Amino acid sequence: MLDDISTNGFSLRLSRVAMTKPDYRYSVLTPREQEIIDLMAHRAPGVKRKEIFAAMADRFGIDAGSAERYFKQARAKLMRQGHPLPRGL
């Protein structure tokens, strides 16, 4: 890049859009709550919530019911704070 700048006076780098959905970060959430909100917001069409809860349970060594409680707790926090919920939550 520095060679481009020294030779041409500028550097142009184009990148393709890799992200189809924006990331939402909320300071009121715990890291685990944030992660499950991210997974829910970025799930592929047709993927059920139960599948996300099962994946979270496997990842953290907890049961799916606990993962569901994290999600509901996070969603309730966001709603209480007046944050708009991402589509799919």
mmCIF file as gemmi writes it, N, C-alpha and C atoms, coordinates in Angstrom:
data_model
loop_
_atom_site.group_PDB
_atom_site.id
_atom_site.type_symbol
_atom_site.label_atom_id
_atom_site.label_alt_id
_atom_site.label_comp_id
_atom_site.label_asym_id
_atom_site.label_entity_id
_atom_site.label_seq_id
_atom_site.pdbx_PDB_ins_code
_atom_site.Cartn_x
_atom_site.Cartn_y
_atom_site.Cartn_z
_atom_site.occupancy
_atom_site.B_iso_or_equiv
_atom_site.pdbx_formal_charge
_atom_site.auth_seq_id
_atom_site.auth_asym_id
_atom_site.pdbx_PDB_model_num
ATOM 1 N N . MET Axp A 1 ? 0.82 -1.175 0 1 0 ? 1 A 1
ATOM 2 C CA . MET Axp A 1 ? 0 0 0 1 0 ? 1 A 1
ATOM 3 C C . MET Axp A 1 ? 0.878 1.259 0 1 0 ? 1 A 1
ATOM 4 N N . LEU Axp A 2 ? 1.958 1.253 0.793 1 0 ? 2 A 1
ATOM 5 C CA . LEU Axp A 2 ? 2.849 2.414 0.821 1 0 ? 2 A 1
ATOM 6 C C . LEU Axp A 2 ? 3.518 2.636 -0.528 1 0 ? 2 A 1
ATOM 7 N N . ASP Axp A 3 ? 3.811 1.548 -1.24 1 0 ? 3 A 1
ATOM 8 C CA . ASP Axp A 3 ? 4.375 1.687 -2.589 1 0 ? 3 A 1
ATOM 9 C C . ASP Axp A 3 ? 3.383 2.382 -3.516 1 0 ? 3 A 1
ATOM 10 N N . ASP Axp A 4 ? 2.1 2.011 -3.414 1 0 ? 4 A 1
ATOM 11 C CA . ASP Axp A 4 ? 1.061 2.658 -4.223 1 0 ? 4 A 1
ATOM 12 C C . ASP Axp A 4 ? 1.014 4.153 -3.946 1 0 ? 4 A 1
ATOM 13 N N . ILE Axp A 5 ? 1.094 4.512 -2.677 1 0 ? 5 A 1
ATOM 14 C CA . ILE Axp A 5 ? 1.014 5.922 -2.297 1 0 ? 5 A 1
ATOM 15 C C . ILE Axp A 5 ? 2.235 6.684 -2.807 1 0 ? 5 A 1
ATOM 16 N N . SER Axp A 6 ? 3.426 6.095 -2.636 1 0 ? 6 A 1
ATOM 17 C CA . SER Axp A 6 ? 4.638 6.801 -3.079 1 0 ? 6 A 1
ATOM 18 C C . SER Axp A 6 ? 4.707 6.91 -4.602 1 0 ? 6 A 1
ATOM 19 N N . THR Axp A 7 ? 4.196 5.929 -5.318 1 0 ? 7 A 1
ATOM 20 C CA . THR Axp A 7 ? 4.237 5.945 -6.777 1 0 ? 7 A 1
ATOM 21 C C . THR Axp A 7 ? 3.117 6.787 -7.371 1 0 ? 7 A 1
ATOM 22 N N . ASN Axp A 8 ? 1.908 6.561 -6.909 1 0 ? 8 A 1
ATOM 23 C CA . ASN Axp A 8 ? 0.728 7.179 -7.514 1 0 ? 8 A 1
ATOM 24 C C . ASN Axp A 8 ? 0.169 8.362 -6.725 1 0 ? 8 A 1
ATOM 25 N N . GLY Axp A 9 ? 0.591 8.527 -5.5 1 0 ? 9 A 1
ATOM 26 C CA . GLY Axp A 9 ? 0.064 9.61 -4.685 1 0 ? 9 A 1
ATOM 27 C C . GLY Axp A 9 ? -1.165 9.223 -3.885 1 0 ? 9 A 1
ATOM 28 N N . PHE Axp A 10 ? -1.687 8.052 -4.154 1 0 ? 10 A 1
ATOM 29 C CA . PHE Axp A 10 ? -2.844 7.571 -3.395 1 0 ? 10 A 1
ATOM 30 C C . PHE Axp A 10 ? -2.908 6.053 -3.499 1 0 ? 10 A 1
ATOM 31 N N . SER Axp A 11 ? -3.758 5.481 -2.701 1 0 ? 11 A 1
ATOM 32 C CA . SER Axp A 11 ? -3.981 4.036 -2.755 1 0 ? 11 A 1
ATOM 33 C C . SER Axp A 11 ? -5.477 3.789 -2.718 1 0 ? 11 A 1
ATOM 34 N N . LEU Axp A 12 ? -5.921 2.953 -3.596 1 0 ? 12 A 1
ATOM 35 C CA . LEU Axp A 12 ? -7.338 2.624 -3.642 1 0 ? 12 A 1
ATOM 36 C C . LEU Axp A 12 ? -7.487 1.131 -3.429 1 0 ? 12 A 1
ATOM 37 N N . ARG Axp A 13 ? -8.212 0.767 -2.412 1 0 ? 13 A 1
ATOM 38 C CA . ARG Axp A 13 ? -8.473 -0.643 -2.122 1 0 ? 13 A 1
ATOM 39 C C . ARG Axp A 13 ? -9.973 -0.812 -2.002 1 0 ? 13 A 1
ATOM 40 N N . LEU Axp A 14 ? -10.511 -1.606 -2.842 1 0 ? 14 A 1
ATOM 41 C CA . LEU Axp A 14 ? -11.942 -1.878 -2.797 1 0 ? 14 A 1
ATOM 42 C C . LEU Axp A 14 ? -12.174 -3.184 -2.064 1 0 ? 14 A 1
ATOM 43 N N . SER Axp A 15 ? -13.177 -3.184 -1.258 1 0 ? 15 A 1
ATOM 44 C CA . SER Axp A 15 ? -13.525 -4.424 -0.566 1 0 ? 15 A 1
ATOM 45 C C . SER Axp A 15 ? -14.965 -4.766 -0.892 1 0 ? 15 A 1
ATOM 46 N N . ARG Axp A 16 ? -15.24 -6.017 -0.848 1 0 ? 16 A 1
ATOM 47 C CA . ARG Axp A 16 ? -16.614 -6.444 -1.103 1 0 ? 16 A 1
ATOM 48 C C . ARG Axp A 16 ? -17.365 -6.475 0.22 1 0 ? 16 A 1
ATOM 49 N N . VAL Axp A 17 ? -18.639 -6.36 0.121 1 0 ? 17 A 1
ATOM 50 C CA . VAL Axp A 17 ? -19.462 -6.404 1.325 1 0 ? 17 A 1
ATOM 51 C C . VAL Axp A 17 ? -19.564 -7.85 1.772 1 0 ? 17 A 1
ATOM 52 N N . ALA Axp A 18 ? -19.039 -8.136 2.944 1 0 ? 18 A 1
ATOM 53 C CA . ALA Axp A 18 ? -19.036 -9.508 3.449 1 0 ? 18 A 1
ATOM 54 C C . ALA Axp A 18 ? -20.147 -9.734 4.46 1 0 ? 18 A 1
ATOM 55 N N . MET Axp A 19 ? -20.65 -8.674 5.027 1 0 ? 19 A 1
ATOM 56 C CA . MET Axp A 19 ? -21.641 -8.814 6.086 1 0 ? 19 A 1
ATOM 57 C C . MET Axp A 19 ? -23.015 -8.462 5.535 1 0 ? 19 A 1
ATOM 58 N N . THR Axp A 20 ? -23.969 -9.354 5.709 1 0 ? 20 A 1
ATOM 59 C CA . THR Axp A 20 ? -25.308 -9.096 5.205 1 0 ? 20 A 1
ATOM 60 C C . THR Axp A 20 ? -26.202 -8.457 6.252 1 0 ? 20 A 1
ATOM 61 N N . LYS Axp A 21 ? -25.881 -8.636 7.523 1 0 ? 21 A 1
ATOM 62 C CA . LYS Axp A 21 ? -26.668 -8.048 8.601 1 0 ? 21 A 1
ATOM 63 C C . LYS Axp A 21 ? -25.728 -7.286 9.526 1 0 ? 21 A 1
ATOM 64 N N . PRO Axp A 22 ? -26.183 -6.137 10.027 1 0 ? 22 A 1
ATOM 65 C CA . PRO Axp A 22 ? -25.303 -5.368 10.915 1 0 ? 22 A 1
ATOM 66 C C . PRO Axp A 22 ? -25.129 -6.035 12.271 1 0 ? 22 A 1
ATOM 67 N N . ASP Axp A 23 ? -24.009 -5.733 12.913 1 0 ? 23 A 1
ATOM 68 C CA . ASP Axp A 23 ? -23.777 -6.182 14.285 1 0 ? 23 A 1
ATOM 69 C C . ASP Axp A 23 ? -24.364 -5.152 15.228 1 0 ? 23 A 1
ATOM 70 N N . TYR Axp A 24 ? -25.013 -5.613 16.252 1 0 ? 24 A 1
ATOM 71 C CA . TYR Axp A 24 ? -25.558 -4.749 17.281 1 0 ? 24 A 1
ATOM 72 C C . TYR Axp A 24 ? -24.801 -5.023 18.567 1 0 ? 24 A 1
ATOM 73 N N . ARG Axp A 25 ? -24.31 -3.978 19.21 1 0 ? 25 A 1
ATOM 74 C CA . ARG Axp A 25 ? -23.613 -4.117 20.49 1 0 ? 25 A 1
ATOM 75 C C . ARG Axp A 25 ? -24.363 -3.31 21.533 1 0 ? 25 A 1
ATOM 76 N N . TYR Axp A 26 ? -24.654 -3.944 22.641 1 0 ? 26 A 1
ATOM 77 C CA . TYR Axp A 26 ? -25.414 -3.311 23.713 1 0 ? 26 A 1
ATOM 78 C C . TYR Axp A 26 ? -24.62 -3.382 25.005 1 0 ? 26 A 1
ATOM 79 N N . SER Axp A 27 ? -24.391 -2.233 25.622 1 0 ? 27 A 1
ATOM 80 C CA . SER Axp A 27 ? -23.595 -2.188 26.849 1 0 ? 27 A 1
ATOM 81 C C . SER Axp A 27 ? -24.324 -2.791 28.04 1 0 ? 27 A 1
ATOM 82 N N . VAL Axp A 28 ? -25.645 -2.914 27.966 1 0 ? 28 A 1
ATOM 83 C CA . VAL Axp A 28 ? -26.407 -3.443 29.108 1 0 ? 28 A 1
ATOM 84 C C . VAL Axp A 28 ? -26.343 -4.964 29.194 1 0 ? 28 A 1
ATOM 85 N N . LEU Axp A 29 ? -25.838 -5.621 28.156 1 0 ? 29 A 1
ATOM 86 C CA . LEU Axp A 29 ? -25.827 -7.083 28.116 1 0 ? 29 A 1
ATOM 87 C C . LEU Axp A 29 ? -24.501 -7.646 28.604 1 0 ? 29 A 1
ATOM 88 N N . THR Axp A 30 ? -24.591 -8.835 29.207 1 0 ? 30 A 1
ATOM 89 C CA . THR Axp A 30 ? -23.386 -9.573 29.558 1 0 ? 30 A 1
ATOM 90 C C . THR Axp A 30 ? -22.796 -10.149 28.265 1 0 ? 30 A 1
ATOM 91 N N . PRO Axp A 31 ? -21.528 -10.548 28.268 1 0 ? 31 A 1
ATOM 92 C CA . PRO Axp A 31 ? -20.949 -11.133 27.051 1 0 ? 31 A 1
ATOM 93 C C . PRO Axp A 31 ? -21.735 -12.346 26.536 1 0 ? 31 A 1
ATOM 94 N N . ARG Axp A 32 ? -22.214 -13.18 27.417 1 0 ? 32 A 1
ATOM 95 C CA . ARG Axp A 32 ? -22.969 -14.358 26.987 1 0 ? 32 A 1
ATOM 96 C C . ARG Axp A 32 ? -24.316 -13.954 26.394 1 0 ? 32 A 1
ATOM 97 N N . GLU Axp A 33 ? -24.98 -12.979 27.013 1 0 ? 33 A 1
ATOM 98 C CA . GLU Axp A 33 ? -26.246 -12.487 26.466 1 0 ? 33 A 1
ATOM 99 C C . GLU Axp A 33 ? -26.017 -11.862 25.093 1 0 ? 33 A 1
ATOM 100 N N . GLN Axp A 34 ? -24.934 -11.102 24.958 1 0 ? 34 A 1
ATOM 101 C CA . GLN Axp A 34 ? -24.622 -10.477 23.674 1 0 ? 34 A 1
ATOM 102 C C . GLN Axp A 34 ? -24.385 -11.535 22.605 1 0 ? 34 A 1
ATOM 103 N N . GLU Axp A 35 ? -23.698 -12.595 22.976 1 0 ? 35 A 1
ATOM 104 C CA . GLU Axp A 35 ? -23.405 -13.647 22.003 1 0 ? 35 A 1
ATOM 105 C C . GLU Axp A 35 ? -24.673 -14.337 21.517 1 0 ? 35 A 1
ATOM 106 N N . ILE Axp A 36 ? -25.595 -14.608 22.422 1 0 ? 36 A 1
ATOM 107 C CA . ILE Axp A 36 ? -26.818 -15.284 21.978 1 0 ? 36 A 1
ATOM 108 C C . ILE Axp A 36 ? -27.69 -14.345 21.159 1 0 ? 36 A 1
ATOM 109 N N . ILE Axp A 37 ? -27.672 -13.046 21.476 1 0 ? 37 A 1
ATOM 110 C CA . ILE Axp A 37 ? -28.395 -12.075 20.644 1 0 ? 37 A 1
ATOM 111 C C . ILE Axp A 37 ? -27.774 -12.051 19.246 1 0 ? 37 A 1
ATOM 112 N N . ASP Axp A 38 ? -26.443 -12.065 19.169 1 0 ? 38 A 1
ATOM 113 C CA . ASP Axp A 38 ? -25.76 -12.09 17.873 1 0 ? 38 A 1
ATOM 114 C C . ASP Axp A 38 ? -26.136 -13.335 17.072 1 0 ? 38 A 1
ATOM 115 N N . LEU Axp A 39 ? -26.118 -14.483 17.736 1 0 ? 39 A 1
ATOM 116 C CA . LEU Axp A 39 ? -26.463 -15.726 17.035 1 0 ? 39 A 1
ATOM 117 C C . LEU Axp A 39 ? -27.896 -15.692 16.522 1 0 ? 39 A 1
ATOM 118 N N . MET Axp A 40 ? -28.801 -15.166 17.323 1 0 ? 40 A 1
ATOM 119 C CA . MET Axp A 40 ? -30.2 -15.08 16.892 1 0 ? 40 A 1
ATOM 120 C C . MET Axp A 40 ? -30.353 -14.114 15.722 1 0 ? 40 A 1
ATOM 121 N N . ALA Axp A 41 ? -29.69 -12.973 15.814 1 0 ? 41 A 1
ATOM 122 C CA . ALA Axp A 41 ? -29.821 -11.955 14.775 1 0 ? 41 A 1
ATOM 123 C C . ALA Axp A 41 ? -29.201 -12.393 13.45 1 0 ? 41 A 1
ATOM 124 N N . HIS Axp A 42 ? -28.173 -13.243 13.5 1 0 ? 42 A 1
ATOM 125 C CA . HIS Axp A 42 ? -27.474 -13.662 12.284 1 0 ? 42 A 1
ATOM 126 C C . HIS Axp A 42 ? -27.816 -15.077 11.83 1 0 ? 42 A 1
ATOM 127 N N . ARG Axp A 43 ? -28.827 -15.668 12.431 1 0 ? 43 A 1
ATOM 128 C CA . ARG Axp A 43 ? -29.157 -17.041 12.028 1 0 ? 43 A 1
ATOM 129 C C . ARG Axp A 43 ? -29.679 -17.055 10.595 1 0 ? 43 A 1
ATOM 130 N N . ALA Axp A 44 ? -29.421 -18.145 9.934 1 0 ? 44 A 1
ATOM 131 C CA . ALA Axp A 44 ? -29.852 -18.304 8.547 1 0 ? 44 A 1
ATOM 132 C C . ALA Axp A 44 ? -31.365 -18.48 8.491 1 0 ? 44 A 1
ATOM 133 N N . PRO Axp A 45 ? -31.968 -18.093 7.383 1 0 ? 45 A 1
ATOM 134 C CA . PRO Axp A 45 ? -33.413 -18.298 7.252 1 0 ? 45 A 1
ATOM 135 C C . PRO Axp A 45 ? -33.76 -19.774 7.433 1 0 ? 45 A 1
ATOM 136 N N . GLY Axp A 46 ? -34.793 -20.023 8.191 1 0 ? 46 A 1
ATOM 137 C CA . GLY Axp A 46 ? -35.243 -21.387 8.425 1 0 ? 46 A 1
ATOM 138 C C . GLY Axp A 46 ? -34.656 -22.048 9.655 1 0 ? 46 A 1
ATOM 139 N N . VAL Axp A 47 ? -33.623 -21.45 10.251 1 0 ? 47 A 1
ATOM 140 C CA . VAL Axp A 47 ? -33.025 -22.013 11.462 1 0 ? 47 A 1
ATOM 141 C C . VAL Axp A 47 ? -33.904 -21.634 12.649 1 0 ? 47 A 1
ATOM 142 N N . LYS Axp A 48 ? -34.317 -22.62 13.38 1 0 ? 48 A 1
ATOM 143 C CA . LYS Axp A 48 ? -35.221 -22.412 14.519 1 0 ? 48 A 1
ATOM 144 C C . LYS Axp A 48 ? -34.452 -21.942 15.744 1 0 ? 48 A 1
ATOM 145 N N . ARG Axp A 49 ? -35.156 -21.238 16.611 1 0 ? 49 A 1
ATOM 146 C CA . ARG Axp A 49 ? -34.558 -20.79 17.871 1 0 ? 49 A 1
ATOM 147 C C . ARG Axp A 49 ? -34.04 -21.965 18.689 1 0 ? 49 A 1
ATOM 148 N N . LYS Axp A 50 ? -34.771 -23.045 18.699 1 0 ? 50 A 1
ATOM 149 C CA . LYS Axp A 50 ? -34.353 -24.231 19.467 1 0 ? 50 A 1
ATOM 150 C C . LYS Axp A 50 ? -32.984 -24.725 19.01 1 0 ? 50 A 1
ATOM 151 N N . GLU Axp A 51 ? -32.71 -24.625 17.712 1 0 ? 51 A 1
ATOM 152 C CA . GLU Axp A 51 ? -31.405 -25.04 17.192 1 0 ? 51 A 1
ATOM 153 C C . GLU Axp A 51 ? -30.291 -24.121 17.71 1 0 ? 51 A 1
ATOM 154 N N . ILE Axp A 52 ? -30.577 -22.827 17.796 1 0 ? 52 A 1
ATOM 155 C CA . ILE Axp A 52 ? -29.599 -21.877 18.336 1 0 ? 52 A 1
ATOM 156 C C . ILE Axp A 52 ? -29.364 -22.159 19.812 1 0 ? 52 A 1
ATOM 157 N N . PHE Axp A 53 ? -30.446 -22.426 20.55 1 0 ? 53 A 1
ATOM 158 C CA . PHE Axp A 53 ? -30.302 -22.73 21.978 1 0 ? 53 A 1
ATOM 159 C C . PHE Axp A 53 ? -29.462 -23.991 22.171 1 0 ? 53 A 1
ATOM 160 N N . ALA Axp A 54 ? -29.676 -24.992 21.324 1 0 ? 54 A 1
ATOM 161 C CA . ALA Axp A 54 ? -28.896 -26.232 21.415 1 0 ? 54 A 1
ATOM 162 C C . ALA Axp A 54 ? -27.418 -25.972 21.104 1 0 ? 54 A 1
ATOM 163 N N . ALA Axp A 55 ? -27.142 -25.135 20.101 1 0 ? 55 A 1
ATOM 164 C CA . ALA Axp A 55 ? -25.756 -24.803 19.753 1 0 ? 55 A 1
ATOM 165 C C . ALA Axp A 55 ? -25.076 -24.049 20.894 1 0 ? 55 A 1
ATOM 166 N N . MET Axp A 56 ? -25.801 -23.115 21.504 1 0 ? 56 A 1
ATOM 167 C CA . MET Axp A 56 ? -25.252 -22.381 22.651 1 0 ? 56 A 1
ATOM 168 C C . MET Axp A 56 ? -24.981 -23.334 23.811 1 0 ? 56 A 1
ATOM 169 N N . ALA Axp A 57 ? -25.886 -24.245 24.04 1 0 ? 57 A 1
ATOM 170 C CA . ALA Axp A 57 ? -25.721 -25.213 25.125 1 0 ? 57 A 1
ATOM 171 C C . ALA Axp A 57 ? -24.457 -26.042 24.912 1 0 ? 57 A 1
ATOM 172 N N . ASP Axp A 58 ? -24.244 -26.505 23.683 1 0 ? 58 A 1
ATOM 173 C CA . ASP Axp A 58 ? -23.039 -27.279 23.372 1 0 ? 58 A 1
ATOM 174 C C . ASP Axp A 58 ? -21.775 -26.445 23.553 1 0 ? 58 A 1
ATOM 175 N N . ARG Axp A 59 ? -21.813 -25.219 23.105 1 0 ? 59 A 1
ATOM 176 C CA . ARG Axp A 59 ? -20.636 -24.349 23.16 1 0 ? 59 A 1
ATOM 177 C C . ARG Axp A 59 ? -20.214 -24.043 24.591 1 0 ? 59 A 1
ATOM 178 N N . PHE Axp A 60 ? -21.195 -23.797 25.47 1 0 ? 60 A 1
ATOM 179 C CA . PHE Axp A 60 ? -20.881 -23.374 26.832 1 0 ? 60 A 1
ATOM 180 C C . PHE Axp A 60 ? -21.033 -24.465 27.879 1 0 ? 60 A 1
ATOM 181 N N . GLY Axp A 61 ? -21.432 -25.656 27.457 1 0 ? 61 A 1
ATOM 182 C CA . GLY Axp A 61 ? -21.584 -26.744 28.413 1 0 ? 61 A 1
ATOM 183 C C . GLY Axp A 61 ? -22.739 -26.527 29.376 1 0 ? 61 A 1
ATOM 184 N N . ILE Axp A 62 ? -23.812 -25.93 28.867 1 0 ? 62 A 1
ATOM 185 C CA . ILE Axp A 62 ? -25.017 -25.706 29.669 1 0 ? 62 A 1
ATOM 186 C C . ILE Axp A 62 ? -26.171 -26.4 28.97 1 0 ? 62 A 1
ATOM 187 N N . ASP Axp A 63 ? -27.322 -26.448 29.616 1 0 ? 63 A 1
ATOM 188 C CA . ASP Axp A 63 ? -28.46 -27.074 28.941 1 0 ? 63 A 1
ATOM 189 C C . ASP Axp A 63 ? -29.176 -26.035 28.079 1 0 ? 63 A 1
ATOM 190 N N . ALA Axp A 64 ? -29.96 -26.515 27.124 1 0 ? 64 A 1
ATOM 191 C CA . ALA Axp A 64 ? -30.65 -25.638 26.178 1 0 ? 64 A 1
ATOM 192 C C . ALA Axp A 64 ? -31.624 -24.704 26.887 1 0 ? 64 A 1
ATOM 193 N N . GLY Axp A 65 ? -32.207 -25.159 27.985 1 0 ? 65 A 1
ATOM 194 C CA . GLY Axp A 65 ? -33.115 -24.313 28.758 1 0 ? 65 A 1
ATOM 195 C C . GLY Axp A 65 ? -32.405 -23.096 29.327 1 0 ? 65 A 1
ATOM 196 N N . SER Axp A 66 ? -31.175 -23.273 29.76 1 0 ? 66 A 1
ATOM 197 C CA . SER Axp A 66 ? -30.389 -22.138 30.264 1 0 ? 66 A 1
ATOM 198 C C . SER Axp A 66 ? -30.074 -21.153 29.141 1 0 ? 66 A 1
ATOM 199 N N . ALA Axp A 67 ? -29.743 -21.67 27.974 1 0 ? 67 A 1
ATOM 200 C CA . ALA Axp A 67 ? -29.473 -20.798 26.826 1 0 ? 67 A 1
ATOM 201 C C . ALA Axp A 67 ? -30.721 -19.997 26.469 1 0 ? 67 A 1
ATOM 202 N N . GLU Axp A 68 ? -31.871 -20.633 26.534 1 0 ? 68 A 1
ATOM 203 C CA . GLU Axp A 68 ? -33.125 -19.93 26.251 1 0 ? 68 A 1
ATOM 204 C C . GLU Axp A 68 ? -33.377 -18.838 27.291 1 0 ? 68 A 1
ATOM 205 N N . ARG Axp A 69 ? -33.076 -19.121 28.548 1 0 ? 69 A 1
ATOM 206 C CA . ARG Axp A 69 ? -33.24 -18.103 29.599 1 0 ? 69 A 1
ATOM 207 C C . ARG Axp A 69 ? -32.308 -16.914 29.367 1 0 ? 69 A 1
ATOM 208 N N . TYR Axp A 70 ? -31.069 -17.174 28.949 1 0 ? 70 A 1
ATOM 209 C CA . TYR Axp A 70 ? -30.152 -16.077 28.616 1 0 ? 70 A 1
ATOM 210 C C . TYR Axp A 70 ? -30.759 -15.191 27.524 1 0 ? 70 A 1
ATOM 211 N N . PHE Axp A 71 ? -31.313 -15.829 26.511 1 0 ? 71 A 1
ATOM 212 C CA . PHE Axp A 71 ? -31.91 -15.077 25.41 1 0 ? 71 A 1
ATOM 213 C C . PHE Axp A 71 ? -33.08 -14.23 25.897 1 0 ? 71 A 1
ATOM 214 N N . LYS Axp A 72 ? -33.98 -14.834 26.648 1 0 ? 72 A 1
ATOM 215 C CA . LYS Axp A 72 ? -35.156 -14.101 27.128 1 0 ? 72 A 1
ATOM 216 C C . LYS Axp A 72 ? -34.758 -12.963 28.059 1 0 ? 72 A 1
ATOM 217 N N . GLN Axp A 73 ? -33.764 -13.203 28.884 1 0 ? 73 A 1
ATOM 218 C CA . GLN Axp A 73 ? -33.263 -12.177 29.799 1 0 ? 73 A 1
ATOM 219 C C . GLN Axp A 73 ? -32.651 -11.014 29.012 1 0 ? 73 A 1
ATOM 220 N N . ALA Axp A 74 ? -31.873 -11.323 27.996 1 0 ? 74 A 1
ATOM 221 C CA . ALA Axp A 74 ? -31.247 -10.288 27.173 1 0 ? 74 A 1
ATOM 222 C C . ALA Axp A 74 ? -32.303 -9.483 26.426 1 0 ? 74 A 1
ATOM 223 N N . ARG Axp A 75 ? -33.265 -10.166 25.851 1 0 ? 75 A 1
ATOM 224 C CA . ARG Axp A 75 ? -34.335 -9.478 25.113 1 0 ? 75 A 1
ATOM 225 C C . ARG Axp A 75 ? -35.124 -8.558 26.035 1 0 ? 75 A 1
ATOM 226 N N . ALA Axp A 76 ? -35.417 -9.029 27.249 1 0 ? 76 A 1
ATOM 227 C CA . ALA Axp A 76 ? -36.151 -8.208 28.218 1 0 ? 76 A 1
ATOM 228 C C . ALA Axp A 76 ? -35.343 -6.969 28.606 1 0 ? 76 A 1
ATOM 229 N N . LYS Axp A 77 ? -34.031 -7.122 28.801 1 0 ? 77 A 1
ATOM 230 C CA . LYS Axp A 77 ? -33.176 -5.972 29.125 1 0 ? 77 A 1
ATOM 231 C C . LYS Axp A 77 ? -33.237 -4.929 28.017 1 0 ? 77 A 1
ATOM 232 N N . LEU Axp A 78 ? -33.14 -5.388 26.779 1 0 ? 78 A 1
ATOM 233 C CA . LEU Axp A 78 ? -33.156 -4.461 25.649 1 0 ? 78 A 1
ATOM 234 C C . LEU Axp A 78 ? -34.494 -3.744 25.544 1 0 ? 78 A 1
ATOM 235 N N . MET Axp A 79 ? -35.563 -4.466 25.759 1 0 ? 79 A 1
ATOM 236 C CA . MET Axp A 79 ? -36.888 -3.86 25.685 1 0 ? 79 A 1
ATOM 237 C C . MET Axp A 79 ? -37.08 -2.839 26.805 1 0 ? 79 A 1
ATOM 238 N N . ARG Axp A 80 ? -36.607 -3.151 28.019 1 0 ? 80 A 1
ATOM 239 C CA . ARG Axp A 80 ? -36.717 -2.209 29.14 1 0 ? 80 A 1
ATOM 240 C C . ARG Axp A 80 ? -35.938 -0.928 28.875 1 0 ? 80 A 1
ATOM 241 N N . GLN Axp A 81 ? -34.805 -1.056 28.207 1 0 ? 81 A 1
ATOM 242 C CA . GLN Axp A 81 ? -33.966 0.103 27.898 1 0 ? 81 A 1
ATOM 243 C C . GLN Axp A 81 ? -34.489 0.895 26.7 1 0 ? 81 A 1
ATOM 244 N N . GLY Axp A 82 ? -35.488 0.348 26.015 1 0 ? 82 A 1
ATOM 245 C CA . GLY Axp A 82 ? -36.062 1.033 24.86 1 0 ? 82 A 1
ATOM 246 C C . GLY Axp A 82 ? -35.267 0.874 23.58 1 0 ? 82 A 1
ATOM 247 N N . HIS Axp A 83 ? -34.369 -0.107 23.542 1 0 ? 83 A 1
ATOM 248 C CA . HIS Axp A 83 ? -33.591 -0.354 22.327 1 0 ? 83 A 1
ATOM 249 C C . HIS Axp A 83 ? -34.477 -1.036 21.291 1 0 ? 83 A 1
ATOM 250 N N . PRO Axp A 84 ? -34.383 -0.619 20.029 1 0 ? 84 A 1
ATOM 251 C CA . PRO Axp A 84 ? -35.109 -1.355 18.994 1 0 ? 84 A 1
ATOM 252 C C . PRO Axp A 84 ? -34.471 -2.73 18.824 1 0 ? 84 A 1
ATOM 253 N N . LEU Axp A 85 ? -35.29 -3.742 18.759 1 0 ? 85 A 1
ATOM 254 C CA . LEU Axp A 85 ? -34.764 -5.103 18.62 1 0 ? 85 A 1
ATOM 255 C C . LEU Axp A 85 ? -34.453 -5.397 17.164 1 0 ? 85 A 1
ATOM 256 N N . PRO Axp A 86 ? -33.327 -6.039 16.912 1 0 ? 86 A 1
ATOM 257 C CA . PRO Axp A 86 ? -33.017 -6.447 15.538 1 0 ? 86 A 1
ATOM 258 C C . PRO Axp A 86 ? -34.092 -7.397 15.014 1 0 ? 86 A 1
ATOM 259 N N . ARG Axp A 87 ? -34.28 -7.367 13.733 1 0 ? 87 A 1
ATOM 260 C CA . ARG Axp A 87 ? -35.267 -8.254 13.105 1 0 ? 87 A 1
ATOM 261 C C . ARG Axp A 87 ? -34.912 -9.711 13.4 1 0 ? 87 A 1
ATOM 262 N N . GLY Axp A 88 ? -35.907 -10.502 13.718 1 0 ? 88 A 1
ATOM 263 C CA . GLY Axp A 88 ? -35.689 -11.912 14.005 1 0 ? 88 A 1
ATOM 264 C C . GLY Axp A 88 ? -35.598 -12.237 15.474 1 0 ? 88 A 1
ATOM 265 N N . LEU Axp A 89 ? -35.615 -11.209 16.329 1 0 ? 89 A 1
ATOM 266 C CA . LEU Axp A 89 ? -35.579 -11.466 17.759 1 0 ? 89 A 1
ATOM 267 C C . LEU Axp A 89 ? -36.984 -11.466 18.27 1 0 ? 89 A 1
